[in-house]
PDB file of C-alpha atoms and ligand atoms in Angstrom:
ATOM      1  CA  MET A 891       5.181 -67.267 -26.073  1.00 84.00           C
ATOM      2  CA  ALA A 892       6.600 -63.766 -26.494  1.00 93.00           C
ATOM      3  CA  SER A 893       7.763 -62.889 -29.998  1.00 95.00           C
ATOM      4  CA  ILE A 894      11.429 -62.135 -30.650  1.00 98.00           C
ATOM      5  CA  PHE A 895      10.451 -58.481 -31.063  1.00 98.00           C
ATOM      6  CA  THR A 896       8.662 -58.405 -27.696  1.00 98.00           C
ATOM      7  CA  LYS A 897      11.888 -59.765 -26.187  1.00 98.00           C
ATOM      8  CA  ILE A 898      13.739 -56.899 -27.894  1.00 98.00           C
ATOM      9  CA  VAL A 899      11.281 -54.346 -26.480  1.00 98.00           C
ATOM     10  CA  ASN A 900      11.728 -55.877 -23.010  1.00 97.00           C
ATOM     11  CA  GLY A 901      15.526 -55.789 -23.317  1.00 97.00           C
ATOM     12  CA  GLU A 902      15.817 -59.588 -23.116  1.00 97.00           C
ATOM     13  CA  ILE A 903      17.440 -59.571 -26.579  1.00 97.00           C
ATOM     14  CA  PRO A 904      19.784 -56.713 -27.498  1.00 98.00           C
ATOM     15  CA  SER A 905      18.978 -54.327 -30.346  1.00 98.00           C
ATOM     16  CA  TYR A 906      20.268 -51.141 -31.906  1.00 98.00           C
ATOM     17  CA  LYS A 907      17.481 -48.844 -30.741  1.00 98.00           C
ATOM     18  CA  VAL A 908      16.575 -45.809 -32.820  1.00 98.00           C
ATOM     19  CA  ALA A 909      13.453 -44.461 -31.085  1.00 98.00           C
ATOM     20  CA  GLU A 910      10.797 -45.398 -28.539  1.00 98.00           C
ATOM     21  CA  ASN A 911       7.646 -44.092 -26.900  1.00 98.00           C
ATOM     22  CA  ASP A 912       4.964 -45.732 -24.750  1.00 98.00           C
ATOM     23  CA  ASP A 913       3.415 -47.619 -27.661  1.00 98.00           C
ATOM     24  CA  PHE A 914       6.056 -48.000 -30.386  1.00 98.00           C
ATOM     25  CA  PHE A 915       9.704 -49.031 -30.755  1.00 98.00           C
ATOM     26  CA  ALA A 916      12.140 -48.607 -33.670  1.00 98.00           C
ATOM     27  CA  PHE A 917      15.430 -50.475 -34.098  1.00 98.00           C
ATOM     28  CA  LEU A 918      17.865 -51.423 -36.841  1.00 98.00           C
ATOM     29  CA  ASP A 919      17.179 -54.594 -38.813  1.00 98.00           C
ATOM     30  CA  ILE A 920      19.953 -57.077 -37.995  1.00 98.00           C
ATOM     31  CA  ASN A 921      20.187 -58.257 -41.631  1.00 97.00           C
ATOM     32  CA  PRO A 922      19.660 -54.972 -43.495  1.00 98.00           C
ATOM     33  CA  ASN A 923      18.918 -54.485 -47.175  1.00 97.00           C
ATOM     34  CA  ALA A 924      20.868 -51.236 -46.847  1.00 96.00           C
ATOM     35  CA  ALA A 925      22.602 -49.336 -44.048  1.00 97.00           C
ATOM     36  CA  GLY A 926      19.929 -47.725 -41.867  1.00 98.00           C
ATOM     37  CA  HIS A 927      17.215 -50.338 -42.592  1.00 98.00           C
ATOM     38  CA  THR A 928      14.930 -49.831 -39.594  1.00 98.00           C
ATOM     39  CA  LEU A 929      11.987 -51.780 -38.198  1.00 98.00           C
ATOM     40  CA  VAL A 930       9.141 -49.953 -36.455  1.00 99.00           C
ATOM     41  CA  ILE A 931       6.869 -52.043 -34.256  1.00 98.00           C
ATOM     42  CA  PRO A 932       3.931 -51.587 -31.922  1.00 98.00           C
ATOM     43  CA  LYS A 933       4.891 -52.771 -28.443  1.00 98.00           C
ATOM     44  CA  LYS A 934       1.577 -54.582 -28.323  1.00 97.00           C
ATOM     45  CA  GLU A 935       2.146 -57.938 -29.950  1.00 97.00           C
ATOM     46  CA  GLU A 936      -0.064 -58.436 -32.992  1.00 97.00           C
ATOM     47  CA  ASN A 937       0.685 -60.759 -35.900  1.00 97.00           C
ATOM     48  CA  LYS A 938      -0.840 -58.993 -38.911  1.00 98.00           C
ATOM     49  CA  ILE A 939      -0.856 -55.253 -39.541  1.00 98.00           C
ATOM     50  CA  PHE A 940      -4.485 -55.088 -40.610  1.00 98.00           C
ATOM     51  CA  ASP A 941      -5.555 -56.792 -37.382  1.00 98.00           C
ATOM     52  CA  LEU A 942      -4.487 -53.617 -35.554  1.00 98.00           C
ATOM     53  CA  SER A 943      -7.297 -51.222 -34.713  1.00 98.00           C
ATOM     54  CA  LYS A 944      -7.530 -48.160 -36.950  1.00 98.00           C
ATOM     55  CA  GLU A 945      -6.151 -46.077 -34.079  1.00 98.00           C
ATOM     56  CA  GLU A 946      -3.190 -48.429 -33.518  1.00 98.00           C
ATOM     57  CA  TYR A 947      -2.512 -48.502 -37.256  1.00 98.00           C
ATOM     58  CA  ALA A 948      -2.612 -44.695 -37.472  1.00 98.00           C
ATOM     59  CA  GLY A 949      -0.286 -44.458 -34.462  1.00 98.00           C
ATOM     60  CA  LEU A 950       2.171 -46.877 -36.073  1.00 98.00           C
ATOM     61  CA  MET A 951       2.143 -44.864 -39.309  1.00 98.00           C
ATOM     62  CA  ASP A 952       2.650 -41.597 -37.417  1.00 98.00           C
ATOM     63  CA  PHE A 953       5.623 -43.006 -35.511  1.00 98.00           C
ATOM     64  CA  SER A 954       7.032 -44.539 -38.733  1.00 98.00           C
ATOM     65  CA  TYR A 955       6.749 -41.137 -40.434  1.00 98.00           C
ATOM     66  CA  ARG A 956       8.885 -39.549 -37.725  1.00 98.00           C
ATOM     67  CA  VAL A 957      11.474 -42.336 -37.917  1.00 98.00           C
ATOM     68  CA  ALA A 958      11.563 -42.085 -41.737  1.00 98.00           C
ATOM     69  CA  LYS A 959      12.228 -38.337 -41.504  1.00 98.00           C
ATOM     70  CA  ALA A 960      15.144 -38.982 -39.138  1.00 98.00           C
ATOM     71  CA  LEU A 961      16.445 -41.749 -41.403  1.00 98.00           C
ATOM     72  CA  GLU A 962      16.300 -39.546 -44.494  1.00 98.00           C
ATOM     73  CA  LYS A 963      18.282 -36.849 -42.688  1.00 98.00           C
ATOM     74  CA  THR A 964      20.923 -39.332 -41.578  1.00 98.00           C
ATOM     75  CA  VAL A 965      21.582 -41.751 -44.437  1.00 98.00           C
ATOM     76  CA  ALA A 966      22.468 -40.763 -48.004  1.00 97.00           C
ATOM     77  CA  CYS A 967      19.815 -42.276 -50.296  1.00 97.00           C
ATOM     78  CA  GLU A 968      17.346 -41.488 -53.075  1.00 98.00           C
ATOM     79  CA  ARG A 969      14.370 -41.890 -50.717  1.00 98.00           C
ATOM     80  CA  ILE A 970      12.986 -44.025 -47.892  1.00 98.00           C
ATOM     81  CA  GLY A 971      11.123 -47.127 -49.031  1.00 98.00           C
ATOM     82  CA  MET A 972       8.449 -48.693 -46.819  1.00 98.00           C
ATOM     83  CA  SER A 973       7.312 -52.296 -46.753  1.00 98.00           C
ATOM     84  CA  VAL A 974       5.254 -54.560 -44.522  1.00 98.00           C
ATOM     85  CA  ILE A 975       5.755 -58.312 -44.900  1.00 97.00           C
ATOM     86  CA  GLY A 976       5.854 -60.259 -41.655  1.00 97.00           C
ATOM     87  CA  LEU A 977       6.382 -63.758 -43.037  1.00 96.00           C
ATOM     88  CA  GLU A 978       9.437 -64.295 -40.845  1.00 96.00           C
ATOM     89  CA  VAL A 979       8.487 -62.623 -37.566  1.00 97.00           C
ATOM     90  CA  PRO A 980       4.787 -62.728 -36.565  1.00 97.00           C
ATOM     91  CA  HIS A 981       4.867 -59.375 -34.772  1.00 98.00           C
ATOM     92  CA  VAL A 982       3.782 -56.352 -36.822  1.00 98.00           C
ATOM     93  CA  HIS A 983       6.748 -54.396 -38.172  1.00 98.00           C
ATOM     94  CA  VAL A 984       7.198 -51.682 -40.773  1.00 98.00           C
ATOM     95  CA  HIS A 985      10.429 -51.879 -42.765  1.00 98.00           C
ATOM     96  CA  LEU A 986      11.880 -48.427 -43.480  1.00 98.00           C
ATOM     97  CA  ILE A 987      14.711 -48.774 -45.966  1.00 98.00           C
ATOM     98  CA  PRO A 988      17.002 -46.082 -47.374  1.00 98.00           C
ATOM     99  CA  ILE A 989      16.911 -46.908 -51.091  1.00 97.00           C
ATOM    100  CA  SER A 990      18.623 -45.785 -54.254  1.00 96.00           C
ATOM    101  CA  THR A 991      17.636 -48.672 -56.543  1.00 95.00           C
ATOM    102  CA  MET A 992      14.751 -51.178 -56.775  1.00 94.00           C
ATOM    103  CA  ALA A 993      17.175 -53.899 -55.649  1.00 93.00           C
ATOM    104  CA  ASP A 994      17.299 -52.230 -52.230  1.00 94.00           C
ATOM    105  CA  MET A 995      13.623 -53.210 -51.743  1.00 96.00           C
ATOM    106  CA  GLN A 996      14.002 -56.816 -52.811  1.00 94.00           C
ATOM    107  CA  PHE A 997      15.218 -58.382 -49.543  1.00 95.00           C
ATOM    108  CA  MET A 998      17.965 -60.196 -51.456  1.00 93.00           C
ATOM    109  CA  LYS A 999      20.800 -57.681 -51.603  1.00 83.00           C
ATOM    110  CA  LYS A1000      22.032 -57.573 -48.006  1.00 94.00           C
ATOM    111  CA  GLN A1001      24.508 -55.226 -46.368  1.00 95.00           C
ATOM    112  CA  GLN A1002      27.138 -56.467 -43.905  1.00 96.00           C
ATOM    113  CA  LEU A1003      27.715 -54.016 -41.056  1.00 97.00           C
ATOM    114  CA  SER A1004      30.042 -54.229 -38.057  1.00 98.00           C
ATOM    115  CA  ASN A1005      28.825 -53.780 -34.479  1.00 98.00           C
ATOM    116  CA  GLU A1006      30.475 -50.333 -34.464  1.00 98.00           C
ATOM    117  CA  GLU A1007      28.671 -49.356 -37.689  1.00 98.00           C
ATOM    118  CA  PHE A1008      25.289 -50.460 -36.257  1.00 98.00           C
ATOM    119  CA  ILE A1009      25.922 -48.482 -33.055  1.00 98.00           C
ATOM    120  CA  ASP A1010      27.007 -45.390 -34.980  1.00 98.00           C
ATOM    121  CA  LEU A1011      23.996 -45.534 -37.349  1.00 98.00           C
ATOM    122  CA  ALA A1012      21.466 -46.050 -34.557  1.00 98.00           C
ATOM    123  CA  SER A1013      22.829 -43.146 -32.529  1.00 98.00           C
ATOM    124  CA  ARG A1014      22.918 -40.772 -35.526  1.00 98.00           C
ATOM    125  CA  ILE A1015      19.334 -41.657 -36.554  1.00 98.00           C
ATOM    126  CA  ALA A1016      18.212 -41.300 -32.924  1.00 98.00           C
ATOM    127  CA  ALA A1017      19.829 -37.842 -32.762  1.00 98.00           C
ATOM    128  CA  ASN A1018      17.709 -36.730 -35.753  1.00 98.00           C
ATOM    129  CA  PHE A1019      14.451 -38.162 -34.354  1.00 98.00           C
ATOM    130  CA  ILE A1020      12.000 -35.475 -33.275  1.00 95.00           C
TER     131      ILE A1020
HETATM  132  P1  5GP B1396       9.623 -60.212 -42.291  1.00 53.43           P
HETATM  133  O1  5GP B1396       8.945 -60.882 -41.126  1.00 53.43           O
HETATM  134  O2  5GP B1396       9.032 -58.864 -42.598  1.00 53.43           O
HETATM  135  O3  5GP B1396       9.672 -61.105 -43.499  1.00 53.43           O
HETATM  136  O4  5GP B1396      11.137 -59.959 -41.906  1.00 53.43           O
HETATM  137  C1  5GP B1396      11.587 -59.891 -40.571  1.00 53.43           C
HETATM  138  C2  5GP B1396      12.786 -58.982 -40.496  1.00 53.43           C
HETATM  139  O5  5GP B1396      13.235 -58.981 -39.149  1.00 53.43           O
HETATM  140  C3  5GP B1396      13.991 -59.402 -41.356  1.00 53.43           C
HETATM  141  O6  5GP B1396      14.383 -58.303 -42.179  1.00 53.43           O
HETATM  142  C4  5GP B1396      15.060 -59.800 -40.351  1.00 53.43           C
HETATM  143  O7  5GP B1396      16.374 -59.449 -40.765  1.00 53.43           O
HETATM  144  C5  5GP B1396      14.639 -59.038 -39.102  1.00 53.43           C
HETATM  145  N1  5GP B1396      14.996 -59.725 -37.862  1.00 53.43           N
HETATM  146  C6  5GP B1396      14.740 -61.019 -37.559  1.00 53.43           C
HETATM  147  N2  5GP B1396      15.194 -61.312 -36.317  1.00 53.43           N
HETATM  148  C7  5GP B1396      15.758 -60.168 -35.843  1.00 53.43           C
HETATM  149  C8  5GP B1396      16.382 -59.839 -34.596  1.00 53.43           C
HETATM  150  O8  5GP B1396      16.537 -60.647 -33.680  1.00 53.43           O
HETATM  151  N3  5GP B1396      16.829 -58.570 -34.450  1.00 53.43           N
HETATM  152  C9  5GP B1396      16.677 -57.624 -35.458  1.00 53.43           C
HETATM  153  N4  5GP B1396      17.150 -56.402 -35.199  1.00 53.43           N
HETATM  154  N5  5GP B1396      16.073 -57.901 -36.626  1.00 53.43           N
HETATM  155  C10 5GP B1396      15.620 -59.162 -36.822  1.00 53.43           C
END
């Protein structure tokens, strides 16, 4: 069965898209640690990051780098934190999180955002993506 993230890539489930190319897709996390928390995924469904080929892994990191640069330009923060967990959704995803404190990386402090705020954030990050 297709993962929830594959359904997002296919447009079967809505998302706040930030960036996309043939192989990768970036969108806002629906339950963000901080405003701008973005997930970057390979379109190819793989459960664990280190089961990707070296080339797929390098491609994911390259795309994540570009998204992180856009994020850092868009959202006020100390830096962009990066984390890979995958215990909830078995489809490889890189968390890119604008952080100012360690608590922002702990997946406990959550930020409530309105639909309008998600739309605004996604479009501003997308505008800075090169
Ligand atoms: P992990 O698998 O790394 O533990 O966490 C999965 C992440 O995916 C969580 O931060 C969660 O908020 C996010 N997530 C789960 N389902 C959805 C969804 O349907 N849409 C979006 N945008 N994010 C999701």
